C-alpha positions as a printed Julia matrix, in Angstrom:
479×3 Matrix{Float64}:
  -3.17  -36.1   -32.53
  -5.52  -34.46  -35.0
  -7.97  -33.58  -32.2
  -5.14  -32.06  -30.17
  -3.98  -29.92  -33.1
  -7.55  -28.86  -33.84
  -8.15  -27.92  -30.2
  -4.87  -26.04  -30.04
  -5.75  -24.14  -33.23
  -9.15  -23.15  -31.8
  -7.52  -22.15  -28.52
  -4.93  -20.08  -30.37
  -7.58  -18.21  -32.33
  -9.82  -17.76  -29.3
  -7.1   -16.64  -26.91
  -5.58  -14.26  -29.42
  -8.96  -12.78  -30.25
  -9.31  -12.15  -26.53
  -5.81  -10.7   -26.44
  -6.58   -8.33  -29.31
  -9.76   -7.14  -27.62
  -8.07   -6.7   -24.25
  -5.17   -5.02  -26.01
  -7.53   -2.46  -27.5
  -9.16   -1.94  -24.11
  -5.76   -1.41  -22.47
  -4.87    1.2   -25.08
  -7.91    3.2   -24.03
  -7.53    2.54  -20.31
  -3.89    3.64  -20.43
  -5.18    7.06  -21.44
  -8.12    7.16  -19.01
  -6.46    5.74  -15.89
  -3.38    7.0   -14.08
  -0.33    4.9   -13.07
  -1.63    5.08   -9.48
  -5.0     3.63  -10.55
  -3.22    0.79  -12.34
  -0.97    0.28   -9.32
  -3.88    0.0    -6.86
  -5.61   -2.6    -9.01
  -2.35   -4.51   -9.65
  -1.57   -4.8    -5.94
  -5.11   -5.99   -5.17
  -5.07   -8.53   -7.98
  -1.78  -10.11   -6.97
  -2.97  -10.43   -3.37
  -6.16  -12.16   -4.5
  -4.3   -14.23   -7.12
  -2.55  -16.08   -4.32
  -5.94  -16.96   -2.83
  -7.09  -18.28   -6.23
  -4.69  -21.2    -5.83
  -6.27  -22.24   -2.55
  -9.76  -21.7    -3.97
  -9.21  -24.43   -6.52
  -7.2   -26.67   -4.15
  -5.77  -28.62   -7.07
  -9.19  -29.75   -8.3
  -8.49  -28.89  -11.94
  -5.16  -30.72  -11.95
  -6.83  -33.73  -10.32
  -9.62  -33.85  -12.9
  -7.18  -33.44  -15.8
  -4.72  -36.08  -14.63
  -7.08  -38.77  -13.25
  -6.9   -41.81  -15.54
 -10.55  -42.86  -15.1
 -12.98  -40.09  -14.18
 -16.35  -41.17  -12.76
 -19.43  -39.06  -11.83
 -18.67  -39.74   -8.16
 -15.18  -38.28   -8.52
 -16.57  -35.2   -10.29
 -19.15  -34.75   -7.52
 -16.46  -34.98   -4.84
 -14.23  -32.55   -6.71
 -17.13  -30.09   -6.93
 -17.71  -30.32   -3.18
 -14.07  -29.54   -2.42
 -14.08  -26.63   -4.85
 -17.31  -25.05   -3.56
 -16.19  -25.31    0.06
 -12.78  -23.79   -0.58
 -14.11  -20.97   -2.76
 -16.75  -19.87   -0.26
 -14.31  -19.94    2.64
 -11.75  -17.89    0.76
 -14.33  -15.33   -0.38
 -15.09  -14.62    3.29
 -11.4   -14.55    4.2
 -10.48  -12.1     1.41
 -13.34   -9.81    2.43
 -12.06   -9.74    6.03
  -8.41   -9.25    5.05
  -9.12   -6.38    2.65
  -8.92   -3.7     5.35
  -5.53   -4.83    6.78
  -4.16   -5.07    3.23
  -5.27   -1.5     2.5
  -3.58   -0.31    5.7
  -0.38   -2.18    4.82
  -0.16   -0.55    1.38
  -1.45    2.78    2.65
  -4.3     3.16    0.17
  -8.07    2.71    0.82
  -8.64    1.67   -2.79
  -7.01   -1.7    -2.13
  -9.84   -2.58    0.27
 -12.55   -1.57   -2.21
 -11.04   -3.58   -5.06
 -10.51   -6.67   -2.9
 -14.14   -6.61   -1.75
 -15.35   -6.82   -5.35
 -12.8    -9.48   -6.26
 -13.96  -11.54   -3.26
 -17.46  -11.67   -4.76
 -16.03  -13.36   -7.82
 -14.94  -16.31   -5.68
 -18.59  -17.14   -5.04
 -19.31  -17.47   -8.77
 -16.1   -18.94  -10.25
 -16.78  -22.58   -9.18
 -19.97  -22.77  -11.27
 -17.93  -22.5   -14.47
 -14.57  -23.9   -13.32
 -15.6   -27.58  -13.17
 -17.29  -27.42  -16.57
 -14.31  -25.67  -18.16
 -11.88  -28.27  -16.77
 -13.99  -31.16  -18.05
 -14.14  -29.56  -21.49
 -10.36  -29.21  -21.47
  -9.99  -32.89  -20.58
 -12.17  -33.77  -23.58
 -10.36  -31.21  -25.8
 -13.64  -29.42  -26.47
 -11.98  -26.1   -27.19
 -14.79  -24.84  -29.42
 -17.33  -24.75  -26.58
 -14.83  -23.07  -24.28
 -14.05  -20.48  -26.94
 -17.73  -19.56  -27.29
 -18.18  -19.13  -23.54
 -14.96  -17.15  -23.2
 -16.05  -14.88  -26.04
 -19.14  -13.83  -24.08
 -17.02  -13.1   -21.01
 -14.43  -11.16  -23.01
 -17.0    -8.92  -24.69
 -18.66   -8.15  -21.36
 -15.28   -7.37  -19.77
 -14.26   -5.07  -22.62
 -17.52   -3.14  -22.8
 -17.88   -2.74  -19.04
 -14.22   -1.69  -18.66
 -14.6     1.14  -21.15
 -17.94    2.2   -19.66
 -16.73    2.22  -16.06
 -13.52    4.08  -16.95
 -15.49    6.69  -18.88
 -17.84    7.1   -15.89
 -14.88    7.76  -13.58
 -14.67    4.48  -11.63
 -10.83    4.83  -11.6
  -9.15    1.82   -9.93
 -12.53    0.09   -9.53
 -12.95   -0.09  -13.3
 -11.3    -3.45  -13.9
 -12.56   -4.89  -10.62
 -16.22   -4.58  -11.58
 -15.54   -5.53  -15.19
 -13.76   -8.69  -14.03
 -16.69   -9.62  -11.78
 -19.24   -9.26  -14.58
 -17.02  -11.31  -16.9
 -16.85  -14.18  -14.37
 -20.63  -14.3   -14.01
 -21.31  -14.21  -17.75
 -18.63  -16.81  -18.58
 -20.02  -19.21  -15.98
 -23.53  -18.85  -17.39
 -22.27  -19.34  -20.95
 -20.44  -22.57  -19.98
 -23.47  -24.17  -18.35
 -25.12  -25.53  -21.55
 -21.88  -27.31  -22.55
 -21.4   -29.25  -19.31
 -20.9   -32.98  -20.14
 -24.1   -34.96  -19.57
 -22.26  -37.43  -17.35
 -21.12  -34.67  -15.0
 -23.45  -34.2   -12.0
 -24.21  -30.72  -10.68
 -24.74  -31.56   -7.0
 -21.53  -31.67   -4.95
 -20.48  -34.34   -2.49
 -17.69  -34.85    0.02
 -17.42  -38.61   -0.4
 -13.86  -39.47   -1.36
 -12.62  -35.97   -0.57
  -9.46  -37.28    1.12
  -7.94  -38.55   -2.13
  -8.63  -35.25   -3.87
  -7.28  -33.13   -1.03
  -4.16  -35.31   -0.7
  -3.34  -34.77   -4.37
  -4.61  -31.21   -4.24
  -2.47  -30.23   -1.27
   0.7   -30.88   -3.24
  -0.7   -29.06   -6.26
  -1.82  -26.13   -4.1
   1.63  -25.85   -2.6
   3.2   -25.65   -6.05
   0.55  -23.33   -7.49
   0.62  -21.04   -4.47
   4.37  -20.67   -4.8
   3.85  -19.98   -8.51
   1.37  -17.21   -7.72
   3.66  -15.8    -5.04
   6.45  -15.83   -7.6
   4.26  -14.04  -10.15
   3.15  -11.52   -7.53
   6.56  -11.08   -5.93
   7.64   -8.09   -8.0
   4.46   -6.09   -7.37
   4.35   -7.03   -3.68
   7.97   -6.14   -2.97
   8.0    -3.01   -5.1
   4.72   -1.85   -3.54
   6.31   -2.03   -0.1
   9.86   -0.91   -0.95
   8.8     1.95   -3.23
   5.54    3.63   -4.37
   2.36    2.53   -6.13
   3.4     4.82   -8.98
   6.46    2.62   -9.46
   4.26   -0.47   -9.23
   2.13    0.86  -12.06
   5.21    1.58  -14.2
   6.71   -1.84  -13.53
   3.37   -3.53  -14.19
   3.16   -1.84  -17.59
   6.74   -2.8   -18.52
   6.14   -6.35  -17.36
   2.93   -6.59  -19.36
   4.95   -5.63  -22.45
   7.4    -8.44  -21.71
   4.56  -10.86  -21.09
   2.89   -9.95  -24.36
   4.18  -13.09  -26.03
   2.85  -15.39  -23.3
  -0.46  -13.55  -23.41
  -0.63  -14.51  -27.07
   0.87  -18.0   -26.99
   0.43  -18.98  -23.33
  -3.17  -20.22  -23.47
  -2.35  -22.37  -26.5
   0.93  -23.65  -25.05
  -0.62  -24.52  -21.69
  -4.07  -25.65  -22.85
  -3.5   -29.4   -23.13
   0.02  -29.7   -21.69
  -1.01  -31.37  -18.42
  -3.48  -33.96  -19.77
  -1.24  -34.64  -22.79
   1.92  -35.19  -20.72
  -0.04  -37.29  -18.21
  -1.38  -39.5   -21.01
   2.1   -39.96  -22.51
   3.47  -40.85  -19.08
   0.64  -43.34  -18.43
   1.37  -44.98  -21.8
   5.19  -44.95  -21.94
   6.53  -44.06  -18.5
   8.68  -41.17  -19.79
   8.11  -37.65  -21.16
  11.67  -36.43  -21.8
  11.22  -36.38  -25.59
   8.03  -34.37  -25.28
   9.75  -31.9   -22.93
  12.62  -31.45  -25.37
  10.27  -30.77  -28.25
   8.04  -28.41  -26.25
  11.04  -26.43  -24.96
  12.48  -26.11  -28.46
   9.15  -24.88  -29.83
   8.52  -22.41  -27.01
  12.05  -20.96  -27.03
  12.11  -20.35  -30.79
   8.8   -18.51  -30.52
   9.45  -16.57  -27.31
  13.09  -15.5   -27.54
  12.91  -13.71  -30.93
   9.69  -11.98  -29.85
  11.24  -10.8   -26.58
  14.33   -9.6   -28.44
  12.24   -7.53  -30.85
  10.31   -6.0   -27.93
  13.58   -5.07  -26.23
  15.0    -3.35  -29.31
  11.76   -1.47  -29.99
  10.81   -0.82  -26.35
  10.38    2.94  -26.6
   8.49    2.85  -29.89
   6.23    0.03  -28.67
   5.34    1.82  -25.44
   4.58    5.02  -27.33
   2.47    3.07  -29.8
   0.56    1.1   -27.18
   0.31    3.27  -24.1
   1.37    6.83  -24.91
   3.96    9.22  -23.49
   2.65    8.86  -19.93
   4.41    5.51  -19.64
   7.83    6.38  -21.1
   9.34    6.2   -17.6
   9.17    2.41  -17.76
  11.31    2.12  -20.93
  14.65    1.62  -19.08
  13.46   -1.52  -17.3
  11.94   -3.28  -20.3
  15.27   -4.91  -21.14
  15.39   -6.44  -17.65
  11.8    -7.72  -17.73
  12.22   -9.26  -21.19
  15.49  -10.93  -20.2
  13.79  -12.31  -17.08
  10.97  -13.71  -19.2
  13.5   -15.28  -21.59
  15.23  -17.15  -18.74
  11.87  -18.41  -17.44
  11.19  -20.06  -20.82
  13.97  -22.59  -20.13
  11.99  -24.39  -17.41
   8.46  -23.34  -18.33
   7.12  -26.92  -18.4
   8.97  -28.23  -15.34
   6.22  -27.92  -12.72
   3.52  -29.12  -15.13
   5.62  -32.16  -16.03
   6.14  -33.06  -12.37
   2.39  -32.94  -11.76
   1.8   -35.01  -14.9
   4.0   -37.85  -13.59
   2.19  -37.79  -10.24
   4.66  -35.76   -8.15
   2.65  -32.66   -7.17
   4.67  -32.0    -4.03
   7.97  -31.88   -5.92
   6.32  -29.54   -8.45
   6.55  -26.79   -5.84
  10.35  -26.93   -5.64
  11.17  -24.98   -8.85
   9.14  -21.97   -7.72
  10.48  -22.2    -4.18
  14.04  -21.99   -5.5
  13.06  -19.08   -7.76
  11.33  -17.12   -4.99
  14.23  -17.43   -2.56
  16.75  -16.42   -5.21
  14.68  -13.44   -6.37
  14.04  -12.08   -2.87
  17.71  -12.37   -1.95
  18.94  -10.67   -5.12
  16.37   -7.86   -5.01
  17.24   -7.03   -1.41
  20.92   -7.18   -2.35
  20.89   -4.74   -5.29
  17.77   -2.54   -4.9
  18.68    1.12   -4.34
  15.29    2.78   -4.84
  15.29    2.88   -8.64
  13.22    0.79  -11.02
  16.32   -0.23  -12.96
  17.97   -1.72   -9.86
  14.77   -3.57   -9.05
  14.6    -5.02  -12.55
  18.27   -6.03  -12.34
  17.68   -7.78   -9.0
  14.74   -9.72  -10.4
  16.74  -10.81  -13.44
  19.74  -11.8   -11.34
  17.58  -13.93   -9.04
  15.94  -15.65  -12.0
  19.33  -16.47  -13.52
  20.67  -17.81  -10.21
  17.69  -20.18   -9.9
  18.08  -21.56  -13.44
  20.89  -24.08  -12.79
  19.31  -25.87   -9.79
  16.01  -26.11  -11.67
  17.73  -27.54  -14.74
  19.44  -30.08  -12.48
  16.06  -30.99  -11.0
  14.66  -31.39  -14.51
  17.54  -33.72  -15.36
  17.35  -35.78  -12.18
  13.6   -36.39  -11.98
  12.43  -36.15  -15.58
  15.6   -37.53  -17.22
  15.85  -34.44  -19.43
  19.57  -33.77  -19.04
  21.27  -30.41  -19.23
  23.07  -31.63  -22.35
  19.73  -32.54  -23.95
  18.4   -29.13  -22.93
  21.33  -27.28  -24.51
  20.95  -29.36  -27.66
  17.25  -28.56  -28.03
  17.66  -24.79  -27.49
  20.76  -24.31  -29.68
  18.77  -23.8   -32.93
  16.48  -21.37  -31.11
  19.47  -19.3   -30.02
  20.7   -19.09  -33.62
  17.27  -17.99  -34.83
  17.12  -15.36  -32.06
  20.51  -13.92  -33.04
  19.45  -13.69  -36.69
  16.18  -11.97  -35.83
  17.94   -9.59  -33.41
  20.49   -8.55  -36.05
  17.8    -8.02  -38.68
  15.63   -6.02  -36.26
  18.52   -3.78  -35.19
  19.39   -3.14  -38.85
  15.77   -2.34  -39.65
  15.58    0.14  -36.77
  18.74    1.85  -37.96
  17.4     2.16  -41.5
  13.95    3.48  -40.57
  15.42    5.89  -38.02
  17.68    7.4   -40.66
  14.68    7.66  -42.95
  12.92    9.76  -40.32
   9.86    7.53  -39.98
   7.67    8.02  -36.92
   7.19    5.32  -34.31
   3.78    4.33  -35.71
   5.19    3.52  -39.14
   8.16    1.78  -37.55
   5.89   -0.58  -35.62
   3.69   -1.24  -38.66
   6.76   -2.14  -40.72
   8.32   -4.18  -37.94
   5.59   -6.8   -37.51
   5.56   -8.31  -41.02
   9.3    -7.92  -41.64
  10.26   -9.52  -38.31
   7.87  -12.39  -38.98
   9.35  -13.01  -42.44
  12.86  -12.89  -41.0
  11.89  -15.4   -38.29
  10.38  -17.76  -40.88
  13.49  -17.55  -43.05
  15.69  -18.21  -40.0
  13.84  -21.35  -38.86
  14.07  -22.72  -42.4
  17.74  -21.79  -42.6
  18.7   -23.65  -39.4
  16.18  -26.49  -40.0
  14.49  -25.87  -36.67
  11.98  -28.61  -35.69
   9.14  -26.09  -35.63
   9.63  -25.41  -39.36
   7.75  -28.59  -40.23
   4.78  -27.57  -38.07
   4.72  -24.11  -39.64
   4.84  -25.6   -43.12
   2.01  -28.0   -42.24
  -0.12  -25.09  -41.04
   0.63  -23.08  -44.19
  -0.32  -26.04  -46.38
  -3.65  -26.37  -44.61
  -4.32  -22.65  -45.08
  -3.57  -22.94  -48.82
  -5.92  -25.92  -49.21
  -8.73  -23.94  -47.65
């Protein structure tokens, strides 16, 4: 348990350092690139993101979950990964032109061509990174990721300044992939062979097919908003929605890498040892909800001030839909670990069902309520997410034995904490507004005061996470 906590701490520091750097880069890019530039890149990325699932073909999940991992299995996994990545790089390159025609913008083709090149280089670092995750060697991963992050940040600013427009992030992303792969190479476990093989590929592809199905539906779900909005409306609207959604996803950008880092191998190990993971799911859901929901509530209340602070007046058009994107993110927290848990217990095919339900519900609701405005689109997405919640909770209860009653019990303290933080934040905004403080000072005051209020609330309701926070504070004091 100590190694897990240590790895999670390193991952938290590493991922948040990356987030801070990327955050600073986005502040600059928001002032150098137009909403159309952001929209072109966003559309291209979501199209390629779907292909990323097939590129991996479940290899990472296989390597993380396999009880006994031999050099032969690693070699076979590498062969499957290299073959899939190369094939998809060629396919993306060929499909770039039809995609650009479909979205009526030549920039989509240019961006997709560069992103396709990344597929040829990703496998060289992907196997090593997965093996390091399995061994909880977060320090080595953090070092390699730091090199990639610095290269991405520097090249992004340089390319934007030189006028690369929508190609800015495409080339920066490619350079980051290459550098990260090279930085990971020295840390590859000595027992892991470099040469690929196709011996035993059937077992990997059988497991991988189920994982790919689930992951592809997950990527489609993540890309659904951009894809539908890009076709139903304009790329300008896509850029606005993408910026509002990135604000709502800010919490998961900060906590997501830490939350997800060891969830699959940890849950798989618990299941191998005990045959059940319901207690772990309850604890993880309670922790995630008490972290995410107050943060999303604060973002909603301070949406206009936050957008002004982060992105400038150019992006104020997206303020009205922030409430819908944050509410959608809050609902998604309820079943965040469902697909991962199903893979951990060896049911990769059933892991696709939660996202399938969510996609169908979202498409139906968006088509039902969309009237050409961003607000109606955000409402449709939220409605679809809410409709899909009950069947997914029932699936969680039936397969993982984590009942709806257990779920409600574990999130109840988180709801109380969220209400307390929301009330305090609304009161703070009222006070500082009457004092005539500008949005910059409001944001600077908000961060520490909201954090203190959250800490007081978790202690007040005796939330389970309070013990973990106290443990972390004690360690900081001892140092």
